[in-house]
Amino acid sequence: MKPRQIKDGIFWLGSLDWDRRLFDALIPLPDGTTYNAYLVQGEDKTVLLDTVDIPKVPEILEQLRGVEKIDYVVSHHAEPDHSGGVPAVLERYSEAMLLCTEKCKAMLMDRFEIPGERFQVVADGETLNLGGRTLEFLHMPWVHWPETMVTWLREDRILFSCDLFGSHIASTDLFVRDEARVFEAAKRYYAEIMMPFAKLIAKHLERLAPYDIQLIAPSHGSLYDEPAFILDAYREWASGKPHNLVVIPYVSMHGSTRMMVDFLTEELAERGVGVMRFDLSEVDIGKLAMALVDAATIVIATPTVLTGPHPKALYAAALANLIRPKAKYASIIGSYGWGTKVVEQVAAALPNLKVEILPPILGKGIPKKEEKAALSKMADQIAQRHREL
Ligand code: FEO
């Protein structure tokens, strides 16, 4: 794609990756993604903010063909989907200095062996005068690596926000036009990589509150020319209370565990508690992660395989443990044939969750009167606790 003008002297560069279906060899990308870079021209200096992923470097070099001079390259984040083109750009523009945080410098040297003399480390709050335009660098660690920062373009009131507020979505919309579609993609993105740092993100949102932002230009997805849409969503995701919602990731081999899940679902619904279920044998983990942004309770349902949990249930537990949702309660249910150590192993996989574990329910074979009574009691407990949220 050719460069696209955002306004006079400010351009989108980058790449639309329509066909990419997995990120980090883990995260499903149903809508592809974009790698956004931006060119900002002042009266005296020209700056390139970020680049693209390594396979897309020829695209950005082509987009820069008519640009004679770049004085600075800003690297907000060392992850190669944005820094992949930095070495090639520095090679073409031999006078350009690379601006980033101290930690980012170390990471870029490790990853790309960029010589130390090409770097100019920027302090938190430091400004750079381009001539009629001023960049202000704001260190914002842990969105979602420790070295990250964002850039505020003062006169134009544009926030170049790095991965923060991003969405994995390949779209020809330079600016967000389909808010419902972008909301889902941005929430999926938040759930998968930002949620573990929700408290820090809430602090970053507070820091940004005094800035009169006219446009948010993230590193993935369309730009927000109505920034309140995504700022409000992030406030809710990072700081909002958990919803009256139970998420049940489950797997069933011969149907008994599914019968328990069915029964519990009915019991919760009768008590006015929302339920989202995810069959782990064919789940899109992005959808599961999105549900975990809101859920107050997680119930992992698994059969016993060779005395332990089904590996797919452990995978779901490991995922929940990694992304650290705000859930307050958790439990484990499932069926077994002759013996089980499911509870110990699933609970041990969740050390990062600050949850009260409700009494687990494991039954031999299909759920009978006793297990159904226990599941009804679990539904009572969950409904009661959700009312107190
Ligand atoms: Fe889009 Fe964390 O890189």
PDB file of N, CA and C in Angstrom, residues 53-133:
ATOM      1  N   ASP A  53       7.049  -5.339  10.507  1.00  0.00           N
ATOM      2  CA  ASP A  53       7.615  -6.654  10.806  1.00  0.00           C
ATOM      3  C   ASP A  53       8.629  -7.053   9.719  1.00  0.00           C
ATOM      4  N   ILE A  54       9.508  -7.945  10.094  1.00  0.00           N
ATOM      5  CA  ILE A  54      10.660  -8.260   9.241  1.00  0.00           C
ATOM      6  C   ILE A  54      10.270  -8.649   7.799  1.00  0.00           C
ATOM      7  N   PRO A  55       9.254  -9.519   7.614  1.00  0.00           N
ATOM      8  CA  PRO A  55       8.946  -9.895   6.216  1.00  0.00           C
ATOM      9  C   PRO A  55       8.414  -8.733   5.372  1.00  0.00           C
ATOM     10  N   LYS A  56       7.985  -7.656   6.034  1.00  0.00           N
ATOM     11  CA  LYS A  56       7.366  -6.538   5.317  1.00  0.00           C
ATOM     12  C   LYS A  56       8.330  -5.367   5.082  1.00  0.00           C
ATOM     13  N   VAL A  57       9.595  -5.538   5.420  1.00  0.00           N
ATOM     14  CA  VAL A  57      10.549  -4.430   5.315  1.00  0.00           C
ATOM     15  C   VAL A  57      10.639  -3.862   3.890  1.00  0.00           C
ATOM     16  N   PRO A  58      10.636  -4.704   2.852  1.00  0.00           N
ATOM     17  CA  PRO A  58      10.692  -4.105   1.494  1.00  0.00           C
ATOM     18  C   PRO A  58       9.552  -3.119   1.235  1.00  0.00           C
ATOM     19  N   GLU A  59       8.382  -3.349   1.849  1.00  0.00           N
ATOM     20  CA  GLU A  59       7.245  -2.439   1.618  1.00  0.00           C
ATOM     21  C   GLU A  59       7.527  -1.043   2.164  1.00  0.00           C
ATOM     22  N   ILE A  60       8.080  -0.986   3.373  1.00  0.00           N
ATOM     23  CA  ILE A  60       8.295   0.356   3.937  1.00  0.00           C
ATOM     24  C   ILE A  60       9.473   1.045   3.240  1.00  0.00           C
ATOM     25  N   LEU A  61      10.437   0.274   2.798  1.00  0.00           N
ATOM     26  CA  LEU A  61      11.542   0.901   2.059  1.00  0.00           C
ATOM     27  C   LEU A  61      11.018   1.501   0.757  1.00  0.00           C
ATOM     28  N   GLU A  62      10.069   0.827   0.138  1.00  0.00           N
ATOM     29  CA  GLU A  62       9.465   1.354  -1.087  1.00  0.00           C
ATOM     30  C   GLU A  62       8.656   2.621  -0.769  1.00  0.00           C
ATOM     31  N   GLN A  63       7.920   2.601   0.335  1.00  0.00           N
ATOM     32  CA  GLN A  63       7.123   3.777   0.709  1.00  0.00           C
ATOM     33  C   GLN A  63       8.015   4.991   0.986  1.00  0.00           C
ATOM     34  N   LEU A  64       9.232   4.718   1.438  1.00  0.00           N
ATOM     35  CA  LEU A  64      10.154   5.815   1.782  1.00  0.00           C
ATOM     36  C   LEU A  64      10.993   6.269   0.586  1.00  0.00           C
ATOM     37  N   ARG A  65      10.719   5.689  -0.562  1.00  0.00           N
ATOM     38  CA  ARG A  65      11.581   5.945  -1.717  1.00  0.00           C
ATOM     39  C   ARG A  65      11.767   7.444  -1.989  1.00  0.00           C
ATOM     40  N   GLY A  66      10.682   8.214  -1.884  1.00  0.00           N
ATOM     41  CA  GLY A  66      10.780   9.647  -2.193  1.00  0.00           C
ATOM     42  C   GLY A  66      11.239  10.506  -1.024  1.00  0.00           C
ATOM     43  N   VAL A  67      11.518   9.920   0.098  1.00  0.00           N
ATOM     44  CA  VAL A  67      11.905  10.710   1.283  1.00  0.00           C
ATOM     45  C   VAL A  67      13.433  10.794   1.325  1.00  0.00           C
ATOM     46  N   GLU A  68      13.932  12.001   1.100  1.00  0.00           N
ATOM     47  CA  GLU A  68      15.395  12.154   0.955  1.00  0.00           C
ATOM     48  C   GLU A  68      16.127  12.048   2.279  1.00  0.00           C
ATOM     49  N   LYS A  69      15.507  12.622   3.316  1.00  0.00           N
ATOM     50  CA  LYS A  69      16.230  12.690   4.584  1.00  0.00           C
ATOM     51  C   LYS A  69      15.324  12.310   5.745  1.00  0.00           C
ATOM     52  N   ILE A  70      15.829  11.450   6.581  1.00  0.00           N
ATOM     53  CA  ILE A  70      15.179  11.170   7.867  1.00  0.00           C
ATOM     54  C   ILE A  70      16.197  11.486   8.945  1.00  0.00           C
ATOM     55  N   ASP A  71      15.811  12.356   9.868  1.00  0.00           N
ATOM     56  CA  ASP A  71      16.759  12.774  10.914  1.00  0.00           C
ATOM     57  C   ASP A  71      16.711  11.842  12.120  1.00  0.00           C
ATOM     58  N   TYR A  72      15.506  11.345  12.409  1.00  0.00           N
ATOM     59  CA  TYR A  72      15.352  10.482  13.580  1.00  0.00           C
ATOM     60  C   TYR A  72      14.405   9.324  13.252  1.00  0.00           C
ATOM     61  N   VAL A  73      14.718   8.180  13.823  1.00  0.00           N
ATOM     62  CA  VAL A  73      13.778   7.054  13.840  1.00  0.00           C
ATOM     63  C   VAL A  73      13.424   6.836  15.303  1.00  0.00           C
ATOM     64  N   VAL A  74      12.130   6.810  15.594  1.00  0.00           N
ATOM     65  CA  VAL A  74      11.681   6.545  16.967  1.00  0.00           C
ATOM     66  C   VAL A  74      11.260   5.081  17.053  1.00  0.00           C
ATOM     67  N   SER A  75      11.800   4.385  18.030  1.00  0.00           N
ATOM     68  CA  SER A  75      11.367   3.003  18.266  1.00  0.00           C
ATOM     69  C   SER A  75      10.645   2.974  19.617  1.00  0.00           C
ATOM     70  N   HIS A  76       9.327   2.849  19.542  1.00  0.00           N
ATOM     71  CA  HIS A  76       8.542   2.835  20.783  1.00  0.00           C
ATOM     72  C   HIS A  76       8.679   1.516  21.534  1.00  0.00           C
ATOM     73  N   HIS A  77       9.056   0.468  20.797  1.00  0.00           N
ATOM     74  CA  HIS A  77       8.900  -0.894  21.325  1.00  0.00           C
ATOM     75  C   HIS A  77       9.822  -1.795  20.511  1.00  0.00           C
ATOM     76  N   ALA A  78      10.571  -2.637  21.194  1.00  0.00           N
ATOM     77  CA  ALA A  78      11.599  -3.430  20.499  1.00  0.00           C
ATOM     78  C   ALA A  78      11.057  -4.667  19.808  1.00  0.00           C
ATOM     79  N   GLU A  79       9.792  -5.029  20.027  1.00  0.00           N
ATOM     80  CA  GLU A  79       9.292  -6.255  19.418  1.00  0.00           C
ATOM     81  C   GLU A  79       9.408  -6.139  17.890  1.00  0.00           C
ATOM     82  N   PRO A  80       9.866  -7.213  17.238  1.00  0.00           N
ATOM     83  CA  PRO A  80      10.213  -7.099  15.809  1.00  0.00           C
ATOM     84  C   PRO A  80       9.067  -6.759  14.872  1.00  0.00           C
ATOM     85  N   ASP A  81       7.800  -6.889  15.309  1.00  0.00           N
ATOM     86  CA  ASP A  81       6.727  -6.482  14.395  1.00  0.00           C
ATOM     87  C   ASP A  81       6.737  -4.969  14.166  1.00  0.00           C
ATOM     88  N   HIS A  82       7.447  -4.230  15.000  1.00  0.00           N
ATOM     89  CA  HIS A  82       7.590  -2.776  14.793  1.00  0.00           C
ATOM     90  C   HIS A  82       9.021  -2.347  14.536  1.00  0.00           C
ATOM     91  N   SER A  83       9.958  -3.114  15.048  1.00  0.00           N
ATOM     92  CA  SER A  83      11.365  -2.724  14.899  1.00  0.00           C
ATOM     93  C   SER A  83      12.051  -3.474  13.757  1.00  0.00           C
ATOM     94  N   GLY A  84      11.306  -4.378  13.087  1.00  0.00           N
ATOM     95  CA  GLY A  84      11.922  -5.221  12.067  1.00  0.00           C
ATOM     96  C   GLY A  84      12.615  -4.449  10.961  1.00  0.00           C
ATOM     97  N   GLY A  85      12.104  -3.231  10.653  1.00  0.00           N
ATOM     98  CA  GLY A  85      12.694  -2.454   9.568  1.00  0.00           C
ATOM     99  C   GLY A  85      13.729  -1.446  10.031  1.00  0.00           C
ATOM    100  N   VAL A  86      13.967  -1.363  11.329  1.00  0.00           N
ATOM    101  CA  VAL A  86      14.884  -0.336  11.841  1.00  0.00           C
ATOM    102  C   VAL A  86      16.292  -0.477  11.244  1.00  0.00           C
ATOM    103  N   PRO A  87      16.877  -1.683  11.223  1.00  0.00           N
ATOM    104  CA  PRO A  87      18.243  -1.761  10.668  1.00  0.00           C
ATOM    105  C   PRO A  87      18.314  -1.301   9.208  1.00  0.00           C
ATOM    106  N   ALA A  88      17.323  -1.693   8.409  1.00  0.00           N
ATOM    107  CA  ALA A  88      17.361  -1.310   6.983  1.00  0.00           C
ATOM    108  C   ALA A  88      17.184   0.194   6.815  1.00  0.00           C
ATOM    109  N   VAL A  89      16.321   0.800   7.634  1.00  0.00           N
ATOM    110  CA  VAL A  89      16.114   2.254   7.540  1.00  0.00           C
ATOM    111  C   VAL A  89      17.377   2.992   7.981  1.00  0.00           C
ATOM    112  N   LEU A  90      17.996   2.524   9.049  1.00  0.00           N
ATOM    113  CA  LEU A  90      19.238   3.169   9.508  1.00  0.00           C
ATOM    114  C   LEU A  90      20.352   3.027   8.472  1.00  0.00           C
ATOM    115  N   GLU A  91      20.316   1.924   7.768  1.00  0.00           N
ATOM    116  CA  GLU A  91      21.347   1.730   6.749  1.00  0.00           C
ATOM    117  C   GLU A  91      21.136   2.705   5.589  1.00  0.00           C
ATOM    118  N   ARG A  92      19.851   2.861   5.187  1.00  0.00           N
ATOM    119  CA  ARG A  92      19.600   3.788   4.069  1.00  0.00           C
ATOM    120  C   ARG A  92      19.830   5.244   4.486  1.00  0.00           C
ATOM    121  N   TYR A  93      19.388   5.576   5.695  1.00  0.00           N
ATOM    122  CA  TYR A  93      19.533   6.973   6.166  1.00  0.00           C
ATOM    123  C   TYR A  93      20.672   7.009   7.187  1.00  0.00           C
ATOM    124  N   SER A  94      21.867   7.153   6.684  1.00  0.00           N
ATOM    125  CA  SER A  94      23.048   6.920   7.522  1.00  0.00           C
ATOM    126  C   SER A  94      23.254   8.014   8.569  1.00  0.00           C
ATOM    127  N   GLU A  95      22.558   9.167   8.412  1.00  0.00           N
ATOM    128  CA  GLU A  95      22.687  10.241   9.400  1.00  0.00           C
ATOM    129  C   GLU A  95      21.630  10.124  10.505  1.00  0.00           C
ATOM    130  N   ALA A  96      20.651   9.266  10.305  1.00  0.00           N
ATOM    131  CA  ALA A  96      19.521   9.221  11.250  1.00  0.00           C
ATOM    132  C   ALA A  96      19.954   8.655  12.596  1.00  0.00           C
ATOM    133  N   MET A  97      19.404   9.247  13.651  1.00  0.00           N
ATOM    134  CA  MET A  97      19.629   8.730  15.008  1.00  0.00           C
ATOM    135  C   MET A  97      18.386   7.961  15.443  1.00  0.00           C
ATOM    136  N   LEU A  98      18.628   6.957  16.261  1.00  0.00           N
ATOM    137  CA  LEU A  98      17.539   6.098  16.729  1.00  0.00           C
ATOM    138  C   LEU A  98      17.163   6.500  18.155  1.00  0.00           C
ATOM    139  N   LEU A  99      15.927   6.956  18.335  1.00  0.00           N
ATOM    140  CA  LEU A  99      15.456   7.439  19.635  1.00  0.00           C
ATOM    141  C   LEU A  99      14.617   6.362  20.314  1.00  0.00           C
ATOM    142  N   CYS A 100      14.933   6.080  21.576  1.00  0.00           N
ATOM    143  CA  CYS A 100      14.157   5.065  22.311  1.00  0.00           C
ATOM    144  C   CYS A 100      14.540   5.130  23.786  1.00  0.00           C
ATOM    145  N   THR A 101      13.909   4.293  24.584  1.00  0.00           N
ATOM    146  CA  THR A 101      14.266   4.226  26.006  1.00  0.00           C
ATOM    147  C   THR A 101      15.562   3.419  26.169  1.00  0.00           C
ATOM    148  N   GLU A 102      16.138   3.549  27.348  1.00  0.00           N
ATOM    149  CA  GLU A 102      17.392   2.821  27.629  1.00  0.00           C
ATOM    150  C   GLU A 102      17.179   1.309  27.469  1.00  0.00           C
ATOM    151  N   LYS A 103      16.050   0.824  28.000  1.00  0.00           N
ATOM    152  CA  LYS A 103      15.795  -0.618  27.917  1.00  0.00           C
ATOM    153  C   LYS A 103      15.582  -1.050  26.466  1.00  0.00           C
ATOM    154  N   CYS A 104      14.935  -0.207  25.715  1.00  0.00           N
ATOM    155  CA  CYS A 104      14.690  -0.538  24.308  1.00  0.00           C
ATOM    156  C   CYS A 104      16.015  -0.593  23.549  1.00  0.00           C
ATOM    157  N   LYS A 105      16.915   0.330  23.886  1.00  0.00           N
ATOM    158  CA  LYS A 105      18.243   0.325  23.251  1.00  0.00           C
ATOM    159  C   LYS A 105      18.917  -1.032  23.464  1.00  0.00           C
ATOM    160  N   ALA A 106      18.921  -1.498  24.695  1.00  0.00           N
ATOM    161  CA  ALA A 106      19.577  -2.777  24.998  1.00  0.00           C
ATOM    162  C   ALA A 106      18.927  -3.918  24.200  1.00  0.00           C
ATOM    163  N   MET A 107      17.602  -3.894  24.130  1.00  0.00           N
ATOM    164  CA  MET A 107      16.910  -4.977  23.410  1.00  0.00           C
ATOM    165  C   MET A 107      17.200  -4.930  21.909  1.00  0.00           C
ATOM    166  N   LEU A 108      17.220  -3.717  21.350  1.00  0.00           N
ATOM    167  CA  LEU A 108      17.485  -3.604  19.910  1.00  0.00           C
ATOM    168  C   LEU A 108      18.925  -3.992  19.583  1.00  0.00           C
ATOM    169  N   MET A 109      19.839  -3.701  20.509  1.00  0.00           N
ATOM    170  CA  MET A 109      21.231  -4.132  20.296  1.00  0.00           C
ATOM    171  C   MET A 109      21.321  -5.659  20.353  1.00  0.00           C
ATOM    172  N   ASP A 110      20.579  -6.256  21.298  1.00  0.00           N
ATOM    173  CA  ASP A 110      20.581  -7.728  21.406  1.00  0.00           C
ATOM    174  C   ASP A 110      20.000  -8.377  20.161  1.00  0.00           C
ATOM    175  N   ARG A 111      18.889  -7.806  19.668  1.00  0.00           N
ATOM    176  CA  ARG A 111      18.136  -8.457  18.598  1.00  0.00           C
ATOM    177  C   ARG A 111      18.747  -8.212  17.220  1.00  0.00           C
ATOM    178  N   PHE A 112      19.204  -6.953  16.999  1.00  0.00           N
ATOM    179  CA  PHE A 112      19.629  -6.588  15.640  1.00  0.00           C
ATOM    180  C   PHE A 112      21.106  -6.189  15.540  1.00  0.00           C
ATOM    181  N   GLU A 113      21.800  -6.190  16.684  1.00  0.00           N
ATOM    182  CA  GLU A 113      23.216  -5.785  16.701  1.00  0.00           C
ATOM    183  C   GLU A 113      23.410  -4.385  16.102  1.00  0.00           C
ATOM    184  N   ILE A 114      22.491  -3.475  16.453  1.00  0.00           N
ATOM    185  CA  ILE A 114      22.622  -2.088  15.998  1.00  0.00           C
ATOM    186  C   ILE A 114      23.734  -1.432  16.824  1.00  0.00           C
ATOM    187  N   PRO A 115      24.681  -0.744  16.189  1.00  0.00           N
ATOM    188  CA  PRO A 115      25.801  -0.146  16.952  1.00  0.00           C
ATOM    189  C   PRO A 115      25.308   0.916  17.936  1.00  0.00           C
ATOM    190  N   GLY A 116      25.929   0.967  19.087  1.00  0.00           N
ATOM    191  CA  GLY A 116      25.519   1.893  20.146  1.00  0.00           C
ATOM    192  C   GLY A 116      25.532   3.345  19.725  1.00  0.00           C
ATOM    193  N   GLU A 117      26.429   3.722  18.806  1.00  0.00           N
ATOM    194  CA  GLU A 117      26.542   5.147  18.427  1.00  0.00           C
ATOM    195  C   GLU A 117      25.361   5.639  17.593  1.00  0.00           C
ATOM    196  N   ARG A 118      24.499   4.711  17.127  1.00  0.00           N
ATOM    197  CA  ARG A 118      23.323   5.163  16.370  1.00  0.00           C
ATOM    198  C   ARG A 118      22.166   5.558  17.297  1.00  0.00           C
ATOM    199  N   PHE A 119      22.299   5.276  18.586  1.00  0.00           N
ATOM    200  CA  PHE A 119      21.189   5.521  19.515  1.00  0.00           C
ATOM    201  C   PHE A 119      21.294   6.887  20.179  1.00  0.00           C
ATOM    202  N   GLN A 120      20.123   7.432  20.478  1.00  0.00           N
ATOM    203  CA  GLN A 120      20.018   8.598  21.362  1.00  0.00           C
ATOM    204  C   GLN A 120      18.877   8.268  22.332  1.00  0.00           C
ATOM    205  N   VAL A 121      19.251   7.920  23.553  1.00  0.00           N
ATOM    206  CA  VAL A 121      18.235   7.531  24.533  1.00  0.00           C
ATOM    207  C   VAL A 121      17.445   8.761  24.959  1.00  0.00           C
ATOM    208  N   VAL A 122      16.120   8.631  25.036  1.00  0.00           N
ATOM    209  CA  VAL A 122      15.295   9.775  25.440  1.00  0.00           C
ATOM    210  C   VAL A 122      14.750   9.542  26.849  1.00  0.00           C
ATOM    211  N   ALA A 123      14.739  10.628  27.621  1.00  0.00           N
ATOM    212  CA  ALA A 123      14.217  10.559  28.993  1.00  0.00           C
ATOM    213  C   ALA A 123      12.703  10.680  28.965  1.00  0.00           C
ATOM    214  N   ASP A 124      12.077  10.239  30.047  1.00  0.00           N
ATOM    215  CA  ASP A 124      10.631  10.393  30.175  1.00  0.00           C
ATOM    216  C   ASP A 124      10.280  11.877  30.189  1.00  0.00           C
ATOM    217  N   GLY A 125       9.411  12.298  29.305  1.00  0.00           N
ATOM    218  CA  GLY A 125       9.001  13.712  29.234  1.00  0.00           C
ATOM    219  C   GLY A 125       9.884  14.563  28.341  1.00  0.00           C
ATOM    220  N   GLU A 126      10.964  14.011  27.832  1.00  0.00           N
ATOM    221  CA  GLU A 126      11.863  14.776  26.955  1.00  0.00           C
ATOM    222  C   GLU A 126      11.125  15.204  25.687  1.00  0.00           C
ATOM    223  N   THR A 127      11.495  16.348  25.179  1.00  0.00           N
ATOM    224  CA  THR A 127      10.851  16.837  23.952  1.00  0.00           C
ATOM    225  C   THR A 127      11.872  16.980  22.832  1.00  0.00           C
ATOM    226  N   LEU A 128      11.356  17.002  21.625  1.00  0.00           N
ATOM    227  CA  LEU A 128      12.201  17.154  20.434  1.00  0.00           C
ATOM    228  C   LEU A 128      11.506  18.143  19.503  1.00  0.00           C
ATOM    229  N   ASN A 129      12.196  19.224  19.201  1.00  0.00           N
ATOM    230  CA  ASN A 129      11.618  20.257  18.336  1.00  0.00           C
ATOM    231  C   ASN A 129      11.964  19.947  16.874  1.00  0.00           C
ATOM    232  N   LEU A 130      10.923  19.755  16.066  1.00  0.00           N
ATOM    233  CA  LEU A 130      11.145  19.448  14.648  1.00  0.00           C
ATOM    234  C   LEU A 130      11.062  20.698  13.778  1.00  0.00           C
ATOM    235  N   GLY A 131      10.757  21.851  14.421  1.00  0.00           N
ATOM    236  CA  GLY A 131      10.474  23.070  13.673  1.00  0.00           C
ATOM    237  C   GLY A 131       8.984  23.156  13.422  1.00  0.00           C
ATOM    238  N   GLY A 132       8.296  23.879  14.309  1.00  0.00           N
ATOM    239  CA  GLY A 132       6.834  23.999  14.187  1.00  0.00           C
ATOM    240  C   GLY A 132       6.077  22.805  14.717  1.00  0.00           C
ATOM    241  N   ARG A 133       6.782  21.779  15.040  1.00  0.00           N
ATOM    242  CA  ARG A 133       6.155  20.574  15.611  1.00  0.00           C
ATOM    243  C   ARG A 133       7.044  20.062  16.738  1.00  0.00           C
TER     244      ARG A 133
END
